[in-house]
Amino acid sequence: MRVVIQKDYEKMCAWTAQYIADAINARGGEKFVLGLPTGSTPLGVYRELIRLNKEGKVSFRNVVTFNMDEYVGLPRDHEQSYWYFMWSNFFNHIDIKKENVNILNGMATDLQAECDGYEKRIAQAGGIDLFMGGIGVDGHIAFNEPFSSLTSRTRVKTLTEDTRIVNSRFFDHDVSKVPTTALTVGVGTVTASKEVIILINGHAKARALAAVVEGGVSQSWTCSALQMHPKAIIACDDAACDELKVGTYRYFLDIEREARI
Ligand code: GLP
């Protein structure tokens, strides 16, 4: 696992956006399949990718996207649906083709069929080349809450009270407005991707970062499954490293010194 430590949030986002742009450009116009998250963390990466796109430094014309998750029961035009989030914060501002965007439908009548179909669409696209994700304070990736199977695939998940409380900041701080279930890709869906980048910033995520990097592979910190991945990167900022051992911190600063911007 690579751990790329940047000084602050802006630098973490700038490095990640450039990494993604370089990966797309390396394809030379061939199809590139990108997995994407929502949340406050990736916003800086989206802003940077939009800038690179507008400056002609990367194009999304041949990029196919799959989003990680979606709340059950929120229509697309609900301001807190992940569909709404992705279009307003990213897709509306880049040159992506509408038909290349894939987002789970949390309003589907048969939710499991929707999830199974999503896995099929990923397979038909040739698998995901690069999955970018964020992380919850409890180490969850997408909506794979603690104790999710590390081989799980796309399915319906019940959200923990903790996650609903954290996410209530987007729902007028009213936990009762936060959906109780979501559709999410599985831990296995993420780790089946050819490459994974997880963004971790700020003091609040320091415990999760330490567990993921220094702890064992465990279903209690679902992101720790990345330790088994051949090409996983944690992109983080200095503040998120507060719980790392000094030796671990120095080790990654040393071997990744050229990645530090
Ligand atoms: C939600 C999303 C995750 C995201 C997490 C952290 O639970 N399902 O994909 O990583 O929130 O969000 P934030 O980046 O806002 O801290």
PDB file of C-alpha atoms and ligand atoms in Angstrom:
ATOM      1  CA  MET A   1       0.000   0.000   0.000  1.00  0.00           C
ATOM      2  CA  ARG A   2       1.236   3.506  -0.805  1.00  0.00           C
ATOM      3  CA  VAL A   3       0.513   6.287   1.670  1.00  0.00           C
ATOM      4  CA  VAL A   4       0.968   9.680   0.053  1.00  0.00           C
ATOM      5  CA  ILE A   5       1.005  12.375   2.717  1.00  0.00           C
ATOM      6  CA  GLN A   6       0.407  15.949   1.608  1.00  0.00           C
ATOM      7  CA  LYS A   7       0.711  19.032   3.792  1.00  0.00           C
ATOM      8  CA  ASP A   8      -2.959  20.007   3.642  1.00  0.00           C
ATOM      9  CA  TYR A   9      -6.346  19.263   2.069  1.00  0.00           C
ATOM     10  CA  GLU A  10      -5.753  21.403  -1.043  1.00  0.00           C
ATOM     11  CA  LYS A  11      -2.488  19.638  -1.852  1.00  0.00           C
ATOM     12  CA  MET A  12      -4.029  16.196  -1.217  1.00  0.00           C
ATOM     13  CA  CYS A  13      -6.788  17.053  -3.702  1.00  0.00           C
ATOM     14  CA  ALA A  14      -4.437  18.586  -6.283  1.00  0.00           C
ATOM     15  CA  TRP A  15      -2.143  15.529  -6.210  1.00  0.00           C
ATOM     16  CA  THR A  16      -5.084  13.115  -6.505  1.00  0.00           C
ATOM     17  CA  ALA A  17      -6.704  15.021  -9.381  1.00  0.00           C
ATOM     18  CA  GLN A  18      -3.423  15.078 -11.279  1.00  0.00           C
ATOM     19  CA  TYR A  19      -2.949  11.346 -10.646  1.00  0.00           C
ATOM     20  CA  ILE A  20      -6.418  10.621 -12.064  1.00  0.00           C
ATOM     21  CA  ALA A  21      -5.873  12.924 -15.060  1.00  0.00           C
ATOM     22  CA  ASP A  22      -2.536  11.240 -15.792  1.00  0.00           C
ATOM     23  CA  ALA A  23      -4.159   7.775 -15.614  1.00  0.00           C
ATOM     24  CA  ILE A  24      -6.902   8.841 -18.062  1.00  0.00           C
ATOM     25  CA  ASN A  25      -4.384  10.481 -20.404  1.00  0.00           C
ATOM     26  CA  ALA A  26      -2.138   7.409 -20.334  1.00  0.00           C
ATOM     27  CA  ARG A  27      -4.955   5.538 -22.123  1.00  0.00           C
ATOM     28  CA  GLY A  28      -4.500   7.751 -25.159  1.00  0.00           C
ATOM     29  CA  GLY A  29      -8.249   8.131 -25.781  1.00  0.00           C
ATOM     30  CA  GLU A  30      -9.217   4.519 -25.054  1.00  0.00           C
ATOM     31  CA  LYS A  31     -12.061   3.902 -22.584  1.00  0.00           C
ATOM     32  CA  PHE A  32     -11.224   4.486 -18.899  1.00  0.00           C
ATOM     33  CA  VAL A  33     -13.561   3.258 -16.139  1.00  0.00           C
ATOM     34  CA  LEU A  34     -13.562   5.426 -13.034  1.00  0.00           C
ATOM     35  CA  GLY A  35     -15.264   4.684  -9.687  1.00  0.00           C
ATOM     36  CA  LEU A  36     -16.351   7.784  -7.767  1.00  0.00           C
ATOM     37  CA  PRO A  37     -17.504   8.810  -4.284  1.00  0.00           C
ATOM     38  CA  THR A  38     -19.634  11.556  -2.780  1.00  0.00           C
ATOM     39  CA  GLY A  39     -19.052  13.317   0.546  1.00  0.00           C
ATOM     40  CA  SER A  40     -17.291  16.543   1.440  1.00  0.00           C
ATOM     41  CA  THR A  41     -13.810  15.036   1.021  1.00  0.00           C
ATOM     42  CA  PRO A  42     -13.759  14.553  -2.794  1.00  0.00           C
ATOM     43  CA  LEU A  43     -15.127  18.051  -3.533  1.00  0.00           C
ATOM     44  CA  GLY A  44     -11.625  19.519  -3.856  1.00  0.00           C
ATOM     45  CA  VAL A  45     -10.645  16.752  -6.300  1.00  0.00           C
ATOM     46  CA  TYR A  46     -13.754  17.429  -8.389  1.00  0.00           C
ATOM     47  CA  ARG A  47     -13.004  21.168  -8.449  1.00  0.00           C
ATOM     48  CA  GLU A  48      -9.448  20.454  -9.600  1.00  0.00           C
ATOM     49  CA  LEU A  49     -10.553  17.935 -12.269  1.00  0.00           C
ATOM     50  CA  ILE A  50     -13.081  20.482 -13.576  1.00  0.00           C
ATOM     51  CA  ARG A  51     -10.264  23.040 -13.845  1.00  0.00           C
ATOM     52  CA  LEU A  52      -7.997  20.575 -15.665  1.00  0.00           C
ATOM     53  CA  ASN A  53     -10.867  19.705 -18.022  1.00  0.00           C
ATOM     54  CA  LYS A  54     -11.643  23.374 -18.788  1.00  0.00           C
ATOM     55  CA  GLU A  55      -7.954  24.029 -19.449  1.00  0.00           C
ATOM     56  CA  GLY A  56      -7.907  21.141 -21.932  1.00  0.00           C
ATOM     57  CA  LYS A  57      -5.491  19.070 -19.810  1.00  0.00           C
ATOM     58  CA  VAL A  58      -7.840  16.085 -19.472  1.00  0.00           C
ATOM     59  CA  SER A  59     -10.994  14.971 -21.251  1.00  0.00           C
ATOM     60  CA  PHE A  60     -13.777  12.759 -19.927  1.00  0.00           C
ATOM     61  CA  ARG A  61     -15.225  11.963 -23.372  1.00  0.00           C
ATOM     62  CA  ASN A  62     -14.025   8.352 -23.121  1.00  0.00           C
ATOM     63  CA  VAL A  63     -14.486   7.978 -19.376  1.00  0.00           C
ATOM     64  CA  VAL A  64     -17.218   5.724 -17.950  1.00  0.00           C
ATOM     65  CA  THR A  65     -18.087   6.310 -14.287  1.00  0.00           C
ATOM     66  CA  PHE A  66     -19.657   4.186 -11.558  1.00  0.00           C
ATOM     67  CA  ASN A  67     -20.620   5.834  -8.306  1.00  0.00           C
ATOM     68  CA  MET A  68     -20.155   4.038  -5.024  1.00  0.00           C
ATOM     69  CA  ASP A  69     -23.507   4.393  -3.371  1.00  0.00           C
ATOM     70  CA  GLU A  70     -26.909   6.043  -3.137  1.00  0.00           C
ATOM     71  CA  TYR A  71     -29.498   6.535  -0.412  1.00  0.00           C
ATOM     72  CA  VAL A  72     -32.626   4.403  -0.627  1.00  0.00           C
ATOM     73  CA  GLY A  73     -35.802   6.424  -1.036  1.00  0.00           C
ATOM     74  CA  LEU A  74     -34.411   9.769  -2.201  1.00  0.00           C
ATOM     75  CA  PRO A  75     -35.500  10.786  -5.705  1.00  0.00           C
ATOM     76  CA  ARG A  76     -32.822  12.060  -8.099  1.00  0.00           C
ATOM     77  CA  ASP A  77     -33.890  15.673  -7.716  1.00  0.00           C
ATOM     78  CA  HIS A  78     -33.594  15.560  -3.912  1.00  0.00           C
ATOM     79  CA  GLU A  79     -30.714  17.881  -3.002  1.00  0.00           C
ATOM     80  CA  GLN A  80     -29.135  15.215  -0.789  1.00  0.00           C
ATOM     81  CA  SER A  81     -29.364  12.355  -3.286  1.00  0.00           C
ATOM     82  CA  TYR A  82     -25.957  11.300  -4.535  1.00  0.00           C
ATOM     83  CA  TRP A  83     -27.276  11.605  -8.092  1.00  0.00           C
ATOM     84  CA  TYR A  84     -27.957  15.318  -7.460  1.00  0.00           C
ATOM     85  CA  PHE A  85     -24.583  15.715  -5.733  1.00  0.00           C
ATOM     86  CA  MET A  86     -22.627  14.205  -8.622  1.00  0.00           C
ATOM     87  CA  TRP A  87     -24.340  16.189 -11.358  1.00  0.00           C
ATOM     88  CA  SER A  88     -24.218  19.511  -9.535  1.00  0.00           C
ATOM     89  CA  ASN A  89     -20.659  19.176  -8.228  1.00  0.00           C
ATOM     90  CA  PHE A  90     -18.976  17.393 -11.126  1.00  0.00           C
ATOM     91  CA  PHE A  91     -20.705  15.952 -14.184  1.00  0.00           C
ATOM     92  CA  ASN A  92     -22.487  19.172 -15.237  1.00  0.00           C
ATOM     93  CA  HIS A  93     -19.115  20.928 -15.462  1.00  0.00           C
ATOM     94  CA  ILE A  94     -17.078  18.448 -17.544  1.00  0.00           C
ATOM     95  CA  ASP A  95     -17.274  16.940 -21.026  1.00  0.00           C
ATOM     96  CA  ILE A  96     -18.566  13.519 -19.919  1.00  0.00           C
ATOM     97  CA  LYS A  97     -21.245  11.751 -21.994  1.00  0.00           C
ATOM     98  CA  LYS A  98     -24.492  11.361 -20.058  1.00  0.00           C
ATOM     99  CA  GLU A  99     -24.813   7.710 -21.096  1.00  0.00           C
ATOM    100  CA  ASN A 100     -21.412   6.946 -19.570  1.00  0.00           C
ATOM    101  CA  VAL A 101     -22.513   7.917 -16.049  1.00  0.00           C
ATOM    102  CA  ASN A 102     -23.713   5.084 -13.802  1.00  0.00           C
ATOM    103  CA  ILE A 103     -25.333   5.792 -10.425  1.00  0.00           C
ATOM    104  CA  LEU A 104     -27.337   3.301  -8.368  1.00  0.00           C
ATOM    105  CA  ASN A 105     -31.070   3.991  -8.325  1.00  0.00           C
ATOM    106  CA  GLY A 106     -32.249   4.124  -4.722  1.00  0.00           C
ATOM    107  CA  MET A 107     -35.859   4.418  -5.911  1.00  0.00           C
ATOM    108  CA  ALA A 108     -35.848   1.079  -7.784  1.00  0.00           C
ATOM    109  CA  THR A 109     -38.788  -1.173  -6.979  1.00  0.00           C
ATOM    110  CA  ASP A 110     -36.532  -4.217  -6.774  1.00  0.00           C
ATOM    111  CA  LEU A 111     -33.464  -2.955  -4.949  1.00  0.00           C
ATOM    112  CA  GLN A 112     -31.465  -6.197  -5.068  1.00  0.00           C
ATOM    113  CA  ALA A 113     -32.101  -6.516  -8.820  1.00  0.00           C
ATOM    114  CA  GLU A 114     -30.788  -2.960  -9.186  1.00  0.00           C
ATOM    115  CA  CYS A 115     -27.628  -3.953  -7.264  1.00  0.00           C
ATOM    116  CA  ASP A 116     -27.112  -7.175  -9.240  1.00  0.00           C
ATOM    117  CA  GLY A 117     -27.590  -5.265 -12.502  1.00  0.00           C
ATOM    118  CA  TYR A 118     -24.992  -2.718 -11.369  1.00  0.00           C
ATOM    119  CA  GLU A 119     -22.378  -5.438 -10.847  1.00  0.00           C
ATOM    120  CA  LYS A 120     -23.209  -6.739 -14.345  1.00  0.00           C
ATOM    121  CA  ARG A 121     -22.778  -3.267 -15.843  1.00  0.00           C
ATOM    122  CA  ILE A 122     -19.375  -2.943 -14.164  1.00  0.00           C
ATOM    123  CA  ALA A 123     -18.335  -6.321 -15.578  1.00  0.00           C
ATOM    124  CA  GLN A 124     -19.632  -5.386 -19.050  1.00  0.00           C
ATOM    125  CA  ALA A 125     -17.567  -2.194 -18.907  1.00  0.00           C
ATOM    126  CA  GLY A 126     -14.493  -4.365 -18.360  1.00  0.00           C
ATOM    127  CA  GLY A 127     -14.174  -3.726 -14.614  1.00  0.00           C
ATOM    128  CA  ILE A 128     -13.179  -0.528 -12.851  1.00  0.00           C
ATOM    129  CA  ASP A 129      -9.734   0.838 -13.689  1.00  0.00           C
ATOM    130  CA  LEU A 130      -9.464   3.215 -10.769  1.00  0.00           C
ATOM    131  CA  PHE A 131     -11.813   3.592  -7.805  1.00  0.00           C
ATOM    132  CA  MET A 132     -11.519   6.797  -5.800  1.00  0.00           C
ATOM    133  CA  GLY A 133     -13.169   6.762  -2.388  1.00  0.00           C
ATOM    134  CA  GLY A 134     -13.465   8.597   0.890  1.00  0.00           C
ATOM    135  CA  ILE A 135     -13.716   7.080   4.334  1.00  0.00           C
ATOM    136  CA  GLY A 136     -16.034   7.406   7.316  1.00  0.00           C
ATOM    137  CA  VAL A 137     -14.665   8.133  10.800  1.00  0.00           C
ATOM    138  CA  ASP A 138     -15.297   4.457  11.564  1.00  0.00           C
ATOM    139  CA  GLY A 139     -13.268   3.368   8.529  1.00  0.00           C
ATOM    140  CA  HIS A 140     -16.193   2.581   6.228  1.00  0.00           C
ATOM    141  CA  ILE A 141     -15.726   2.799   2.466  1.00  0.00           C
ATOM    142  CA  ALA A 142     -18.788   3.593   0.364  1.00  0.00           C
ATOM    143  CA  PHE A 143     -21.520   2.524   2.828  1.00  0.00           C
ATOM    144  CA  ASN A 144     -19.720  -0.626   3.964  1.00  0.00           C
ATOM    145  CA  GLU A 145     -20.190  -0.103   7.656  1.00  0.00           C
ATOM    146  CA  PRO A 146     -18.017  -1.903  10.243  1.00  0.00           C
ATOM    147  CA  PHE A 147     -18.426  -5.695  10.067  1.00  0.00           C
ATOM    148  CA  SER A 148     -19.446  -5.699   6.410  1.00  0.00           C
ATOM    149  CA  SER A 149     -18.002  -8.718   4.658  1.00  0.00           C
ATOM    150  CA  LEU A 150     -14.683  -7.910   3.036  1.00  0.00           C
ATOM    151  CA  THR A 151     -15.831  -9.886  -0.015  1.00  0.00           C
ATOM    152  CA  SER A 152     -19.229  -8.155  -0.234  1.00  0.00           C
ATOM    153  CA  ARG A 153     -20.707  -6.980  -3.535  1.00  0.00           C
ATOM    154  CA  THR A 154     -23.302  -4.350  -4.373  1.00  0.00           C
ATOM    155  CA  ARG A 155     -26.305  -4.627  -2.065  1.00  0.00           C
ATOM    156  CA  VAL A 156     -28.673  -2.871   0.336  1.00  0.00           C
ATOM    157  CA  LYS A 157     -27.080  -1.821   3.640  1.00  0.00           C
ATOM    158  CA  THR A 158     -28.608  -0.555   6.856  1.00  0.00           C
ATOM    159  CA  LEU A 159     -26.824   2.599   7.998  1.00  0.00           C
ATOM    160  CA  THR A 160     -25.495   2.786  11.541  1.00  0.00           C
ATOM    161  CA  GLU A 161     -26.809   5.399  13.922  1.00  0.00           C
ATOM    162  CA  ASP A 162     -23.297   6.940  13.977  1.00  0.00           C
ATOM    163  CA  THR A 163     -23.210   7.372  10.188  1.00  0.00           C
ATOM    164  CA  ARG A 164     -26.721   8.841  10.190  1.00  0.00           C
ATOM    165  CA  ILE A 165     -25.732  11.319  12.915  1.00  0.00           C
ATOM    166  CA  VAL A 166     -22.572  12.336  10.999  1.00  0.00           C
ATOM    167  CA  ASN A 167     -24.536  12.702   7.731  1.00  0.00           C
ATOM    168  CA  SER A 168     -27.386  14.618   9.398  1.00  0.00           C
ATOM    169  CA  ARG A 169     -25.320  17.774   8.841  1.00  0.00           C
ATOM    170  CA  PHE A 170     -26.630  17.655   5.269  1.00  0.00           C
ATOM    171  CA  PHE A 171     -30.235  17.120   6.447  1.00  0.00           C
ATOM    172  CA  ASP A 172     -30.770  20.239   8.615  1.00  0.00           C
ATOM    173  CA  HIS A 173     -29.040  18.378  11.494  1.00  0.00           C
ATOM    174  CA  ASP A 174     -32.184  16.268  11.797  1.00  0.00           C
ATOM    175  CA  VAL A 175     -31.224  12.575  12.064  1.00  0.00           C
ATOM    176  CA  SER A 176     -34.801  11.510  11.379  1.00  0.00           C
ATOM    177  CA  LYS A 177     -34.487  12.945   7.838  1.00  0.00           C
ATOM    178  CA  VAL A 178     -31.435  10.765   7.022  1.00  0.00           C
ATOM    179  CA  PRO A 179     -32.448   7.586   5.178  1.00  0.00           C
ATOM    180  CA  THR A 180     -31.936   4.389   7.173  1.00  0.00           C
ATOM    181  CA  THR A 181     -30.717   2.301   4.242  1.00  0.00           C
ATOM    182  CA  ALA A 182     -28.556   2.770   1.169  1.00  0.00           C
ATOM    183  CA  LEU A 183     -27.409   0.884  -1.901  1.00  0.00           C
ATOM    184  CA  THR A 184     -23.658   0.472  -1.954  1.00  0.00           C
ATOM    185  CA  VAL A 185     -20.953  -1.276  -3.888  1.00  0.00           C
ATOM    186  CA  GLY A 186     -19.310  -3.924  -1.702  1.00  0.00           C
ATOM    187  CA  VAL A 187     -15.834  -3.980  -0.260  1.00  0.00           C
ATOM    188  CA  GLY A 188     -15.180  -6.734  -2.814  1.00  0.00           C
ATOM    189  CA  THR A 189     -16.408  -4.490  -5.641  1.00  0.00           C
ATOM    190  CA  VAL A 190     -13.898  -1.817  -4.644  1.00  0.00           C
ATOM    191  CA  THR A 191     -10.983  -4.218  -4.168  1.00  0.00           C
ATOM    192  CA  ALA A 192     -11.741  -5.887  -7.535  1.00  0.00           C
ATOM    193  CA  SER A 193     -10.799  -2.582  -9.202  1.00  0.00           C
ATOM    194  CA  LYS A 194      -7.400  -2.457 -10.828  1.00  0.00           C
ATOM    195  CA  GLU A 195      -6.400   0.497  -8.683  1.00  0.00           C
ATOM    196  CA  VAL A 196      -7.888   2.212  -5.619  1.00  0.00           C
ATOM    197  CA  ILE A 197      -7.243   5.657  -4.104  1.00  0.00           C
ATOM    198  CA  ILE A 198      -8.783   6.494  -0.741  1.00  0.00           C
ATOM    199  CA  LEU A 199      -8.761  10.115   0.456  1.00  0.00           C
ATOM    200  CA  ILE A 200      -8.361  10.707   4.189  1.00  0.00           C
ATOM    201  CA  ASN A 201      -8.017  14.187   5.654  1.00  0.00           C
ATOM    202  CA  GLY A 202      -8.363  15.973   8.963  1.00  0.00           C
ATOM    203  CA  HIS A 203      -7.985  15.047  12.643  1.00  0.00           C
ATOM    204  CA  ALA A 204     -11.417  13.402  12.756  1.00  0.00           C
ATOM    205  CA  LYS A 205     -10.211  10.614  10.461  1.00  0.00           C
ATOM    206  CA  ALA A 206      -6.857  10.055  12.247  1.00  0.00           C
ATOM    207  CA  ARG A 207      -8.009   6.919  14.068  1.00  0.00           C
ATOM    208  CA  ALA A 208      -9.326   5.431  10.838  1.00  0.00           C
ATOM    209  CA  LEU A 209      -6.089   6.158   8.993  1.00  0.00           C
ATOM    210  CA  ALA A 210      -4.004   4.466  11.708  1.00  0.00           C
ATOM    211  CA  ALA A 211      -6.297   1.424  11.731  1.00  0.00           C
ATOM    212  CA  VAL A 212      -6.197   1.106   7.953  1.00  0.00           C
ATOM    213  CA  VAL A 213      -2.428   1.518   7.616  1.00  0.00           C
ATOM    214  CA  GLU A 214      -1.079  -0.016  10.839  1.00  0.00           C
ATOM    215  CA  GLY A 215      -3.853  -2.308  12.050  1.00  0.00           C
ATOM    216  CA  GLY A 216      -4.606  -5.795  10.767  1.00  0.00           C
ATOM    217  CA  VAL A 217      -7.004  -6.617   7.954  1.00  0.00           C
ATOM    218  CA  SER A 218     -10.314  -6.608   9.766  1.00  0.00           C
ATOM    219  CA  GLN A 219     -14.002  -6.388   9.015  1.00  0.00           C
ATOM    220  CA  SER A 220     -14.263  -3.854  11.872  1.00  0.00           C
ATOM    221  CA  TRP A 221     -12.365  -1.316   9.715  1.00  0.00           C
ATOM    222  CA  THR A 222     -13.622  -2.237   6.259  1.00  0.00           C
ATOM    223  CA  CYS A 223     -11.120   0.001   4.462  1.00  0.00           C
ATOM    224  CA  SER A 224      -8.323  -2.208   5.854  1.00  0.00           C
ATOM    225  CA  ALA A 225      -9.207  -4.707   3.071  1.00  0.00           C
ATOM    226  CA  LEU A 226      -7.019  -2.484   0.883  1.00  0.00           C
ATOM    227  CA  GLN A 227      -3.966  -4.010   2.539  1.00  0.00           C
ATOM    228  CA  MET A 228      -4.647  -7.058   0.353  1.00  0.00           C
ATOM    229  CA  HIS A 229      -4.879  -4.973  -2.834  1.00  0.00           C
ATOM    230  CA  PRO A 230      -1.914  -4.971  -5.234  1.00  0.00           C
ATOM    231  CA  LYS A 231      -2.319  -1.293  -6.143  1.00  0.00           C
ATOM    232  CA  ALA A 232      -3.872   0.737  -3.354  1.00  0.00           C
ATOM    233  CA  ILE A 233      -3.044   4.321  -2.437  1.00  0.00           C
ATOM    234  CA  ILE A 234      -4.077   6.291   0.631  1.00  0.00           C
ATOM    235  CA  ALA A 235      -3.872  10.004  -0.186  1.00  0.00           C
ATOM    236  CA  CYS A 236      -3.989  11.976   3.057  1.00  0.00           C
ATOM    237  CA  ASP A 237      -3.029  15.228   4.720  1.00  0.00           C
ATOM    238  CA  ASP A 238      -0.708  15.820   7.683  1.00  0.00           C
ATOM    239  CA  ALA A 239      -3.602  16.275  10.121  1.00  0.00           C
ATOM    240  CA  ALA A 240      -4.964  12.794   9.415  1.00  0.00           C
ATOM    241  CA  CYS A 241      -1.586  11.291  10.413  1.00  0.00           C
ATOM    242  CA  ASP A 242      -1.926  12.278  14.087  1.00  0.00           C
ATOM    243  CA  GLU A 243      -2.457   8.703  15.287  1.00  0.00           C
ATOM    244  CA  LEU A 244       0.275   7.112  13.144  1.00  0.00           C
ATOM    245  CA  LYS A 245       3.480   5.989  14.819  1.00  0.00           C
ATOM    246  CA  VAL A 246       6.261   8.506  14.228  1.00  0.00           C
ATOM    247  CA  GLY A 247       8.226   5.771  12.467  1.00  0.00           C
ATOM    248  CA  THR A 248       5.351   4.993  10.084  1.00  0.00           C
ATOM    249  CA  TYR A 249       4.865   8.685   9.311  1.00  0.00           C
ATOM    250  CA  ARG A 250       8.576   9.198   8.618  1.00  0.00           C
ATOM    251  CA  TYR A 251       8.764   6.041   6.510  1.00  0.00           C
ATOM    252  CA  PHE A 252       6.047   7.156   4.106  1.00  0.00           C
ATOM    253  CA  LEU A 253       7.312  10.755   3.980  1.00  0.00           C
ATOM    254  CA  ASP A 254      10.690   9.345   3.012  1.00  0.00           C
ATOM    255  CA  ILE A 255       9.701   6.860   0.322  1.00  0.00           C
ATOM    256  CA  GLU A 256       7.028   9.182  -1.124  1.00  0.00           C
ATOM    257  CA  ARG A 257       9.136  12.360  -0.977  1.00  0.00           C
ATOM    258  CA  GLU A 258       8.798  12.880  -4.729  1.00  0.00           C
ATOM    259  CA  ALA A 259       5.002  12.729  -4.497  1.00  0.00           C
ATOM    260  CA  ARG A 260       4.907  15.534  -1.902  1.00  0.00           C
ATOM    261  CA  ILE A 261       3.839  18.780  -3.617  1.00  0.00           C
TER     262      ILE A 261
HETATM  263  C1  GLP B   1     -20.613   8.726   3.433  1.00  0.00           C
HETATM  264  C2  GLP B   1     -20.315   8.137   2.064  1.00  0.00           C
HETATM  265  C3  GLP B   1     -18.873   7.703   1.957  1.00  0.00           C
HETATM  266  C4  GLP B   1     -17.942   8.827   2.391  1.00  0.00           C
HETATM  267  C5  GLP B   1     -18.249   9.183   3.837  1.00  0.00           C
HETATM  268  C6  GLP B   1     -17.351  10.288   4.372  1.00  0.00           C
HETATM  269  O1  GLP B   1     -20.805   7.763   4.392  1.00  0.00           O
HETATM  270  N1  GLP B   1     -21.150   7.008   1.798  1.00  0.00           N
HETATM  271  O2  GLP B   1     -18.591   7.340   0.607  1.00  0.00           O
HETATM  272  O3  GLP B   1     -16.604   8.420   2.249  1.00  0.00           O
HETATM  273  O4  GLP B   1     -19.599   9.628   3.890  1.00  0.00           O
HETATM  274  O5  GLP B   1     -17.821  11.535   3.981  1.00  0.00           O
HETATM  275  P1  GLP B   1     -17.030  12.871   4.127  1.00  0.00           P
HETATM  276  O6  GLP B   1     -16.058  12.894   3.000  1.00  0.00           O
HETATM  277  O7  GLP B   1     -18.052  13.937   3.995  1.00  0.00           O
HETATM  278  O8  GLP B   1     -16.355  12.846   5.450  1.00  0.00           O
END
